[in-house]
């Protein structure tokens, strides 16, 4: 029970940190140059494994951190993610009428374009940090 309580507390802390970080990015308190993607995650994983006396435990902790982050981001109402699908379902429920397939497709396409642009930006940003 203690492990379950600790895991819950740690996960909630990660979600709060992620939420505060997203808020900071939106309001401008955190510069977008701080965003990292897959390349940055790989670099952080390598650094974590090298700089820790118990690299396996450190990497498992990093994986848990990334997993909690992805889980939280996935439920945000961003089209193309699960939260976006839920938001569309809620809108349809409130309207008591289904959106047209064409409208849903456009919403999902906008979301996917945003996600792909964000993915590309973070890769570029990570590479720029490495080679600067």
Short mmCIF file of N, CA, C and O in Angstrom, two decimals:
data_model
loop_
_atom_site.label_atom_id
_atom_site.label_comp_id
_atom_site.label_asym_id
_atom_site.label_seq_id
_atom_site.Cartn_x
_atom_site.Cartn_y
_atom_site.Cartn_z
N UNK A 1 0.82 -1.19 0.00
CA UNK A 1 0.00 0.00 0.00
C UNK A 1 0.87 1.26 0.00
O UNK A 1 0.51 2.26 -0.61
N UNK A 2 2.00 1.17 0.69
CA UNK A 2 2.91 2.32 0.73
C UNK A 2 3.47 2.61 -0.66
O UNK A 2 3.57 3.77 -1.07
N UNK A 3 3.82 1.56 -1.39
CA UNK A 3 4.35 1.73 -2.75
C UNK A 3 3.29 2.36 -3.66
O UNK A 3 3.60 3.24 -4.47
N UNK A 4 2.05 1.91 -3.53
CA UNK A 4 0.96 2.47 -4.33
C UNK A 4 0.76 3.94 -4.00
O UNK A 4 0.58 4.77 -4.91
N UNK A 5 0.80 4.28 -2.73
CA UNK A 5 0.65 5.68 -2.33
C UNK A 5 1.80 6.53 -2.87
O UNK A 5 1.57 7.63 -3.40
N UNK A 6 3.03 6.03 -2.76
CA UNK A 6 4.19 6.77 -3.28
C UNK A 6 4.11 6.94 -4.79
O UNK A 6 4.43 8.01 -5.32
N UNK A 7 3.71 5.90 -5.49
CA UNK A 7 3.59 5.97 -6.95
C UNK A 7 2.54 7.00 -7.35
O UNK A 7 2.74 7.79 -8.29
N UNK A 8 1.42 7.03 -6.63
CA UNK A 8 0.36 7.99 -6.92
C UNK A 8 0.85 9.41 -6.68
O UNK A 8 0.64 10.31 -7.51
N UNK A 9 1.51 9.62 -5.56
CA UNK A 9 2.03 10.96 -5.22
C UNK A 9 3.05 11.41 -6.26
O UNK A 9 3.01 12.55 -6.74
N UNK A 10 3.96 10.52 -6.63
CA UNK A 10 4.98 10.86 -7.63
C UNK A 10 4.36 11.16 -8.98
O UNK A 10 4.77 12.11 -9.66
N UNK A 11 3.39 10.37 -9.39
CA UNK A 11 2.72 10.59 -10.68
C UNK A 11 1.99 11.92 -10.67
O UNK A 11 2.06 12.68 -11.65
N UNK A 12 1.29 12.22 -9.61
CA UNK A 12 0.58 13.51 -9.51
C UNK A 12 1.57 14.67 -9.53
O UNK A 12 1.29 15.72 -10.12
N UNK A 13 2.72 14.51 -8.91
CA UNK A 13 3.76 15.55 -8.93
C UNK A 13 4.27 15.78 -10.35
O UNK A 13 4.48 16.92 -10.77
N UNK A 14 4.47 14.70 -11.09
CA UNK A 14 4.93 14.80 -12.48
C UNK A 14 3.87 15.50 -13.33
O UNK A 14 4.19 16.38 -14.15
N UNK A 15 2.61 15.15 -13.13
CA UNK A 15 1.52 15.77 -13.89
C UNK A 15 1.45 17.26 -13.55
O UNK A 15 1.26 18.10 -14.45
N UNK A 16 1.61 17.62 -12.29
CA UNK A 16 1.58 19.03 -11.89
C UNK A 16 2.76 19.78 -12.51
O UNK A 16 2.60 20.90 -13.02
N UNK A 17 3.94 19.17 -12.51
CA UNK A 17 5.11 19.79 -13.12
C UNK A 17 4.89 19.99 -14.62
O UNK A 17 5.19 21.06 -15.17
N UNK A 18 4.33 18.99 -15.28
CA UNK A 18 4.05 19.09 -16.71
C UNK A 18 3.03 20.19 -16.98
O UNK A 18 3.20 20.99 -17.91
N UNK A 19 1.99 20.23 -16.18
CA UNK A 19 0.96 21.26 -16.33
C UNK A 19 1.55 22.65 -16.15
O UNK A 19 1.28 23.56 -16.95
N UNK A 20 2.36 22.83 -15.12
CA UNK A 20 3.00 24.13 -14.88
C UNK A 20 3.96 24.50 -16.01
O UNK A 20 4.05 25.67 -16.40
N UNK A 21 4.66 23.51 -16.54
CA UNK A 21 5.58 23.75 -17.65
C UNK A 21 4.82 24.18 -18.91
O UNK A 21 5.23 25.12 -19.60
N UNK A 22 3.72 23.50 -19.20
CA UNK A 22 2.90 23.89 -20.36
C UNK A 22 2.35 25.30 -20.19
O UNK A 22 2.35 26.09 -21.13
N UNK A 23 1.88 25.60 -19.00
CA UNK A 23 1.38 26.95 -18.71
C UNK A 23 2.50 27.97 -18.92
O UNK A 23 2.29 29.02 -19.52
N UNK A 24 3.70 27.66 -18.42
CA UNK A 24 4.84 28.55 -18.59
C UNK A 24 5.20 28.77 -20.05
O UNK A 24 5.56 29.89 -20.45
N UNK A 25 5.08 27.73 -20.85
CA UNK A 25 5.34 27.86 -22.29
C UNK A 25 4.31 28.76 -22.95
O UNK A 25 4.63 29.60 -23.79
N UNK A 26 3.04 28.60 -22.56
CA UNK A 26 1.95 29.36 -23.17
C UNK A 26 2.03 30.85 -22.79
O UNK A 26 1.88 31.71 -23.65
N UNK A 27 2.29 31.14 -21.52
CA UNK A 27 2.32 32.55 -21.08
C UNK A 27 3.67 33.21 -21.31
O UNK A 27 3.82 34.41 -21.12
N UNK A 28 4.68 32.44 -21.71
CA UNK A 28 5.97 33.00 -22.04
C UNK A 28 6.99 33.02 -20.91
O UNK A 28 8.07 33.59 -21.06
N UNK A 29 6.66 32.42 -19.78
CA UNK A 29 7.62 32.35 -18.68
C UNK A 29 8.76 31.38 -18.98
O UNK A 29 9.85 31.51 -18.43
N UNK A 30 8.49 30.41 -19.84
CA UNK A 30 9.50 29.42 -20.25
C UNK A 30 9.69 29.58 -21.76
O UNK A 30 8.71 29.49 -22.52
N UNK A 31 10.92 29.82 -22.21
CA UNK A 31 11.14 29.99 -23.65
C UNK A 31 10.95 28.66 -24.40
O UNK A 31 11.27 27.60 -23.87
N UNK A 32 10.44 28.75 -25.63
CA UNK A 32 10.21 27.52 -26.40
C UNK A 32 11.51 26.82 -26.75
O UNK A 32 11.51 25.65 -27.11
N UNK A 33 12.63 27.51 -26.60
CA UNK A 33 13.92 26.87 -26.85
C UNK A 33 14.20 25.77 -25.82
O UNK A 33 15.09 24.95 -26.01
N UNK A 34 13.43 25.75 -24.74
CA UNK A 34 13.60 24.72 -23.71
C UNK A 34 12.89 23.42 -24.07
O UNK A 34 13.08 22.41 -23.40
N UNK A 35 12.05 23.43 -25.12
CA UNK A 35 11.35 22.22 -25.53
C UNK A 35 12.35 21.20 -26.07
O UNK A 35 13.28 21.56 -26.78
N UNK A 36 12.14 19.95 -25.71
CA UNK A 36 12.97 18.87 -26.23
C UNK A 36 12.08 17.78 -26.79
O UNK A 36 10.95 17.61 -26.35
N UNK A 37 12.62 17.05 -27.73
CA UNK A 37 11.90 15.95 -28.34
C UNK A 37 12.68 14.66 -28.21
O UNK A 37 13.43 14.46 -27.24
N UNK A 38 12.54 13.82 -29.19
CA UNK A 38 13.11 12.49 -29.14
C UNK A 38 14.64 12.50 -29.05
O UNK A 38 15.23 11.70 -28.33
N UNK A 39 15.28 13.43 -29.73
CA UNK A 39 16.75 13.51 -29.69
C UNK A 39 17.19 13.94 -28.29
O UNK A 39 18.11 13.35 -27.71
N UNK A 40 16.52 14.94 -27.73
CA UNK A 40 16.84 15.40 -26.39
C UNK A 40 16.58 14.33 -25.34
O UNK A 40 17.36 14.19 -24.39
N UNK A 41 15.51 13.58 -25.51
CA UNK A 41 15.21 12.49 -24.58
C UNK A 41 16.32 11.44 -24.63
O UNK A 41 16.76 10.94 -23.60
N UNK A 42 16.79 11.12 -25.83
CA UNK A 42 17.89 10.16 -25.96
C UNK A 42 19.15 10.66 -25.28
O UNK A 42 19.84 9.90 -24.59
N UNK A 43 19.43 11.94 -25.43
CA UNK A 43 20.61 12.52 -24.79
C UNK A 43 20.46 12.50 -23.27
O UNK A 43 21.40 12.15 -22.55
N UNK A 44 19.28 12.85 -22.78
CA UNK A 44 19.02 12.83 -21.34
C UNK A 44 19.15 11.40 -20.80
O UNK A 44 19.72 11.17 -19.72
N UNK A 45 18.64 10.43 -21.55
CA UNK A 45 18.74 9.02 -21.11
C UNK A 45 20.20 8.60 -21.03
O UNK A 45 20.61 7.93 -20.06
N UNK A 46 21.00 8.99 -22.00
CA UNK A 46 22.42 8.66 -21.97
C UNK A 46 23.13 9.31 -20.80
O UNK A 46 23.91 8.67 -20.09
N UNK A 47 22.82 10.58 -20.57
CA UNK A 47 23.42 11.30 -19.45
C UNK A 47 22.99 10.69 -18.11
O UNK A 47 23.80 10.57 -17.18
N UNK A 48 21.74 10.30 -18.03
CA UNK A 48 21.21 9.69 -16.80
C UNK A 48 21.92 8.38 -16.51
O UNK A 48 22.30 8.10 -15.38
N UNK A 49 22.11 7.57 -17.55
CA UNK A 49 22.76 6.27 -17.37
C UNK A 49 24.23 6.43 -16.96
O UNK A 49 24.74 5.66 -16.16
N UNK A 50 24.90 7.46 -17.49
CA UNK A 50 26.31 7.66 -17.20
C UNK A 50 26.56 8.27 -15.82
O UNK A 50 27.54 7.95 -15.18
N UNK A 51 25.68 9.16 -15.40
CA UNK A 51 25.96 9.95 -14.21
C UNK A 51 25.35 9.39 -12.93
O UNK A 51 25.34 10.06 -11.92
N UNK A 52 24.86 8.19 -12.98
CA UNK A 52 24.18 7.64 -11.81
C UNK A 52 24.85 6.35 -11.38
O UNK A 52 25.26 5.55 -12.22
N UNK A 53 24.92 6.15 -10.07
CA UNK A 53 25.53 4.91 -9.57
C UNK A 53 24.63 3.70 -9.78
O UNK A 53 25.09 2.57 -9.76
N UNK A 54 23.35 3.94 -9.97
CA UNK A 54 22.38 2.87 -10.25
C UNK A 54 21.64 3.22 -11.54
O UNK A 54 20.50 3.66 -11.52
N UNK A 55 22.32 3.04 -12.68
CA UNK A 55 21.75 3.51 -13.95
C UNK A 55 20.42 2.86 -14.32
O UNK A 55 19.56 3.53 -14.89
N UNK A 56 20.23 1.61 -13.99
CA UNK A 56 18.97 0.94 -14.35
C UNK A 56 17.81 1.59 -13.61
O UNK A 56 16.77 1.90 -14.22
N UNK A 57 17.97 1.84 -12.32
CA UNK A 57 16.90 2.48 -11.55
C UNK A 57 16.64 3.91 -12.04
O UNK A 57 15.50 4.35 -12.12
N UNK A 58 17.72 4.62 -12.38
CA UNK A 58 17.57 5.98 -12.89
C UNK A 58 16.82 5.98 -14.22
O UNK A 58 15.95 6.83 -14.45
N UNK A 59 17.15 5.04 -15.09
CA UNK A 59 16.46 4.95 -16.39
C UNK A 59 15.00 4.54 -16.22
O UNK A 59 14.14 5.04 -16.94
N UNK A 60 14.72 3.67 -15.29
CA UNK A 60 13.33 3.29 -15.02
C UNK A 60 12.56 4.51 -14.52
O UNK A 60 11.41 4.75 -14.93
N UNK A 61 13.18 5.30 -13.65
CA UNK A 61 12.55 6.53 -13.18
C UNK A 61 12.31 7.51 -14.31
O UNK A 61 11.25 8.14 -14.38
N UNK A 62 13.28 7.63 -15.22
CA UNK A 62 13.11 8.50 -16.39
C UNK A 62 11.97 8.00 -17.27
O UNK A 62 11.15 8.80 -17.75
N UNK A 63 11.89 6.69 -17.47
CA UNK A 63 10.80 6.13 -18.27
C UNK A 63 9.45 6.40 -17.63
O UNK A 63 8.47 6.71 -18.31
N UNK A 64 9.39 6.31 -16.31
CA UNK A 64 8.14 6.60 -15.59
C UNK A 64 7.77 8.07 -15.77
O UNK A 64 6.59 8.41 -15.99
N UNK A 65 8.77 8.95 -15.69
CA UNK A 65 8.53 10.38 -15.88
C UNK A 65 7.99 10.66 -17.28
O UNK A 65 7.00 11.37 -17.44
N UNK A 66 8.62 10.08 -18.29
CA UNK A 66 8.19 10.28 -19.68
C UNK A 66 6.79 9.70 -19.88
O UNK A 66 5.94 10.31 -20.53
N UNK A 67 6.53 8.53 -19.32
CA UNK A 67 5.22 7.89 -19.46
C UNK A 67 4.11 8.74 -18.85
O UNK A 67 3.05 8.93 -19.46
N UNK A 68 4.35 9.29 -17.66
CA UNK A 68 3.35 10.15 -17.02
C UNK A 68 3.12 11.41 -17.84
O UNK A 68 1.99 11.86 -18.01
N UNK A 69 4.21 11.98 -18.38
CA UNK A 69 4.09 13.16 -19.24
C UNK A 69 3.24 12.86 -20.47
O UNK A 69 2.33 13.62 -20.81
N UNK A 70 3.56 11.76 -21.15
CA UNK A 70 2.82 11.40 -22.36
C UNK A 70 1.35 11.11 -22.05
O UNK A 70 0.47 11.47 -22.82
N UNK A 71 1.11 10.44 -20.93
CA UNK A 71 -0.27 10.16 -20.54
C UNK A 71 -1.06 11.44 -20.32
O UNK A 71 -2.21 11.57 -20.76
N UNK A 72 -0.44 12.40 -19.63
CA UNK A 72 -1.11 13.68 -19.38
C UNK A 72 -1.36 14.43 -20.68
O UNK A 72 -2.45 14.93 -20.94
N UNK A 73 -0.34 14.53 -21.52
CA UNK A 73 -0.47 15.26 -22.78
C UNK A 73 -1.51 14.61 -23.69
O UNK A 73 -2.27 15.29 -24.38
N UNK A 74 -1.59 13.28 -23.65
CA UNK A 74 -2.53 12.56 -24.50
C UNK A 74 -3.99 12.87 -24.15
O UNK A 74 -4.85 12.80 -25.02
N UNK A 75 -4.25 13.25 -22.90
CA UNK A 75 -5.65 13.55 -22.54
C UNK A 75 -6.01 15.02 -22.73
O UNK A 75 -7.15 15.41 -22.50
N UNK A 76 -5.04 15.84 -23.14
CA UNK A 76 -5.37 17.24 -23.45
C UNK A 76 -6.26 17.29 -24.69
O UNK A 76 -6.14 16.43 -25.57
N UNK A 77 -7.14 18.28 -24.78
CA UNK A 77 -8.06 18.33 -25.93
C UNK A 77 -7.39 18.82 -27.22
O UNK A 77 -7.78 19.81 -27.81
N UNK A 78 -6.37 18.10 -27.63
CA UNK A 78 -5.65 18.40 -28.87
C UNK A 78 -6.15 17.42 -29.93
O UNK A 78 -6.07 16.21 -29.73
N UNK A 79 -6.70 17.94 -31.04
CA UNK A 79 -7.17 17.03 -32.09
C UNK A 79 -6.07 16.09 -32.53
O UNK A 79 -4.91 16.47 -32.66
N UNK A 80 -6.44 14.85 -32.73
CA UNK A 80 -5.48 13.82 -33.12
C UNK A 80 -5.06 12.97 -31.94
O UNK A 80 -4.57 11.86 -32.13
N UNK A 81 -5.21 13.48 -30.74
CA UNK A 81 -4.90 12.71 -29.54
C UNK A 81 -6.21 12.25 -28.89
O UNK A 81 -7.29 12.69 -29.27
N UNK A 82 -6.11 11.37 -27.91
CA UNK A 82 -7.32 10.85 -27.27
C UNK A 82 -8.18 11.96 -26.67
O UNK A 82 -9.41 11.91 -26.74
N UNK A 83 -7.54 12.96 -26.08
CA UNK A 83 -8.29 14.08 -25.51
C UNK A 83 -9.05 14.85 -26.58
O UNK A 83 -10.14 15.37 -26.33
N UNK A 84 -8.50 14.93 -27.77
CA UNK A 84 -9.19 15.58 -28.88
C UNK A 84 -10.43 14.80 -29.30
O UNK A 84 -11.48 15.39 -29.59
N UNK A 85 -10.31 13.48 -29.33
CA UNK A 85 -11.47 12.64 -29.66
C UNK A 85 -12.55 12.80 -28.59
O UNK A 85 -13.74 12.88 -28.90
N UNK A 86 -12.13 12.85 -27.33
CA UNK A 86 -13.09 13.03 -26.24
C UNK A 86 -13.76 14.40 -26.34
O UNK A 86 -14.98 14.52 -26.12
N UNK A 87 -12.99 15.43 -26.67
CA UNK A 87 -13.56 16.78 -26.81
C UNK A 87 -14.61 16.81 -27.92
O UNK A 87 -15.68 17.42 -27.75
N UNK A 88 -14.32 16.16 -29.03
CA UNK A 88 -15.29 16.10 -30.13
C UNK A 88 -16.56 15.38 -29.67
O UNK A 88 -17.67 15.82 -29.94
N UNK A 89 -16.39 14.28 -28.95
CA UNK A 89 -17.55 13.54 -28.44
C UNK A 89 -18.37 14.39 -27.47
O UNK A 89 -19.61 14.35 -27.49
N UNK A 90 -17.69 15.18 -26.65
CA UNK A 90 -18.41 16.05 -25.71
C UNK A 90 -19.17 17.13 -26.46
O UNK A 90 -20.34 17.40 -26.16
N UNK A 91 -18.53 17.73 -27.47
CA UNK A 91 -19.21 18.75 -28.28
C UNK A 91 -20.44 18.14 -28.96
O UNK A 91 -21.52 18.74 -28.97
N UNK A 92 -20.27 16.95 -29.51
CA UNK A 92 -21.41 16.28 -30.16
C UNK A 92 -22.52 15.98 -29.15
O UNK A 92 -23.71 16.13 -29.47
N UNK A 93 -22.15 15.59 -27.95
CA UNK A 93 -23.14 15.32 -26.92
C UNK A 93 -23.89 16.58 -26.51
O UNK A 93 -25.11 16.55 -26.32
N UNK A 94 -23.17 17.68 -26.38
CA UNK A 94 -23.81 18.95 -26.02
C UNK A 94 -24.72 19.45 -27.13
O UNK A 94 -25.79 20.01 -26.86
N UNK A 95 -24.30 19.26 -28.36
CA UNK A 95 -25.11 19.67 -29.52
C UNK A 95 -26.26 18.71 -29.79
O UNK A 95 -27.19 19.05 -30.50
N UNK A 96 -26.11 17.49 -29.25
CA UNK A 96 -27.07 16.40 -29.53
C UNK A 96 -27.16 16.12 -31.03
O UNK A 96 -28.22 15.75 -31.55
N UNK A 97 -26.04 16.33 -31.66
CA UNK A 97 -25.96 16.09 -33.10
C UNK A 97 -24.50 15.81 -33.45
O UNK A 97 -23.60 16.48 -32.98
N UNK A 98 -24.29 14.80 -34.26
CA UNK A 98 -22.95 14.42 -34.65
C UNK A 98 -22.38 15.42 -35.65
O UNK A 98 -23.09 15.92 -36.51
N UNK A 99 -21.09 15.72 -35.50
CA UNK A 99 -20.41 16.55 -36.48
C UNK A 99 -20.27 15.76 -37.78
O UNK A 99 -20.19 14.53 -37.75
N UNK A 100 -20.23 16.46 -38.88
CA UNK A 100 -20.07 15.76 -40.15
C UNK A 100 -18.68 15.13 -40.21
O UNK A 100 -17.74 15.59 -39.55
N UNK A 101 -18.58 14.09 -41.02
CA UNK A 101 -17.29 13.41 -41.18
C UNK A 101 -16.25 14.38 -41.73
O UNK A 101 -15.08 14.34 -41.33
N UNK A 102 -16.67 15.27 -42.60
CA UNK A 102 -15.77 16.25 -43.19
C UNK A 102 -15.23 17.20 -42.11
O UNK A 102 -14.04 17.52 -42.09
N UNK A 103 -16.08 17.65 -41.21
CA UNK A 103 -15.66 18.54 -40.12
C UNK A 103 -14.71 17.83 -39.19
O UNK A 103 -13.67 18.38 -38.80
N UNK A 104 -15.04 16.58 -38.83
CA UNK A 104 -14.15 15.81 -37.95
C UNK A 104 -12.78 15.62 -38.61
O UNK A 104 -11.75 15.74 -37.94
N UNK A 105 -12.79 15.32 -39.89
CA UNK A 105 -11.53 15.12 -40.61
C UNK A 105 -10.69 16.39 -40.60
O UNK A 105 -9.49 16.34 -40.36
N UNK A 106 -11.33 17.54 -40.83
CA UNK A 106 -10.60 18.81 -40.81
C UNK A 106 -10.02 19.10 -39.44
O UNK A 106 -8.87 19.55 -39.31
N UNK A 107 -10.80 18.86 -38.40
CA UNK A 107 -10.32 19.07 -37.03
C UNK A 107 -9.11 18.18 -36.76
O UNK A 107 -8.10 18.63 -36.22
N UNK A 108 -9.22 16.91 -37.12
CA UNK A 108 -8.12 15.97 -36.89
C UNK A 108 -6.88 16.34 -37.70
O UNK A 108 -5.76 16.22 -37.22
N UNK A 109 -7.09 16.82 -38.93
CA UNK A 109 -5.95 17.21 -39.77
C UNK A 109 -5.22 18.40 -39.17
O UNK A 109 -3.98 18.43 -39.16
N UNK A 110 -5.95 19.38 -38.66
CA UNK A 110 -5.32 20.54 -38.03
C UNK A 110 -4.49 20.07 -36.83
O UNK A 110 -3.35 20.51 -36.64
N UNK A 111 -5.06 19.20 -36.03
CA UNK A 111 -4.34 18.67 -34.87
C UNK A 111 -3.09 17.91 -35.27
O UNK A 111 -2.03 18.08 -34.65
N UNK A 112 -3.19 17.07 -36.28
CA UNK A 112 -2.04 16.29 -36.71
C UNK A 112 -0.95 17.19 -37.30
O UNK A 112 0.24 16.96 -37.07
N UNK A 113 -1.35 18.22 -38.05
CA UNK A 113 -0.36 19.16 -38.58
C UNK A 113 0.37 19.84 -37.42
O UNK A 113 1.60 19.96 -37.42
N UNK A 114 -0.38 20.25 -36.39
CA UNK A 114 0.22 20.87 -35.21
C UNK A 114 1.21 19.90 -34.54
O UNK A 114 2.33 20.29 -34.21
N UNK A 115 0.79 18.66 -34.38
CA UNK A 115 1.66 17.67 -33.73
C UNK A 115 2.92 17.42 -34.55
O UNK A 115 4.03 17.37 -34.01
N UNK A 116 2.78 17.29 -35.88
CA UNK A 116 3.96 17.06 -36.73
C UNK A 116 4.90 18.26 -36.72
O UNK A 116 6.12 18.11 -36.70
N UNK A 117 4.33 19.47 -36.74
CA UNK A 117 5.17 20.67 -36.67
C UNK A 117 5.90 20.75 -35.34
O UNK A 117 7.09 21.09 -35.29
N UNK A 118 5.20 20.42 -34.26
CA UNK A 118 5.83 20.41 -32.94
C UNK A 118 6.94 19.36 -32.88
O UNK A 118 8.03 19.63 -32.36
N UNK A 119 6.67 18.20 -33.43
CA UNK A 119 7.67 17.12 -33.47
C UNK A 119 8.91 17.58 -34.24
O UNK A 119 10.04 17.43 -33.79
N UNK A 120 8.70 18.17 -35.42
CA UNK A 120 9.81 18.68 -36.23
C UNK A 120 10.58 19.78 -35.51
O UNK A 120 11.81 19.80 -35.53
N UNK A 121 9.84 20.69 -34.88
CA UNK A 121 10.49 21.78 -34.15
C UNK A 121 11.36 21.25 -33.02
O UNK A 121 12.49 21.72 -32.83
N UNK A 122 10.86 20.28 -32.27
CA UNK A 122 11.64 19.78 -31.14
C UNK A 122 12.90 19.05 -31.62
O UNK A 122 13.95 19.17 -30.99
N UNK A 123 12.80 18.33 -32.72
CA UNK A 123 14.00 17.68 -33.27
C UNK A 123 15.02 18.72 -33.69
O UNK A 123 16.20 18.64 -33.36
N UNK A 124 14.55 19.73 -34.42
CA UNK A 124 15.44 20.81 -34.85
C UNK A 124 16.06 21.50 -33.64
O UNK A 124 17.26 21.76 -33.61
N UNK A 125 15.25 21.79 -32.65
CA UNK A 125 15.70 22.46 -31.43
C UNK A 125 16.77 21.62 -30.71
O UNK A 125 17.78 22.14 -30.26
N UNK A 126 16.52 20.31 -30.60
CA UNK A 126 17.49 19.42 -29.96
C UNK A 126 18.82 19.40 -30.72
O UNK A 126 19.88 19.48 -30.12
N UNK A 127 18.75 19.29 -32.04
CA UNK A 127 19.97 19.26 -32.85
C UNK A 127 20.71 20.59 -32.76
O UNK A 127 21.95 20.62 -32.69
N UNK A 128 19.96 21.69 -32.73
CA UNK A 128 20.59 23.00 -32.59
C UNK A 128 21.34 23.12 -31.27
O UNK A 128 22.45 23.63 -31.22
N UNK A 129 20.74 22.59 -30.19
CA UNK A 129 21.40 22.62 -28.87
C UNK A 129 22.68 21.77 -28.88
O UNK A 129 23.69 22.16 -28.31
N UNK A 130 22.63 20.63 -29.55
CA UNK A 130 23.79 19.73 -29.59
C UNK A 130 24.93 20.35 -30.37
O UNK A 130 26.09 20.30 -29.94
N UNK A 131 24.63 20.95 -31.51
CA UNK A 131 25.68 21.45 -32.39
C UNK A 131 26.05 22.91 -32.15
O UNK A 131 26.88 23.46 -32.85
N UNK A 132 25.45 23.54 -31.15
CA UNK A 132 25.80 24.93 -30.82
C UNK A 132 26.88 24.98 -29.77
O UNK A 132 27.02 24.17 -28.92
#
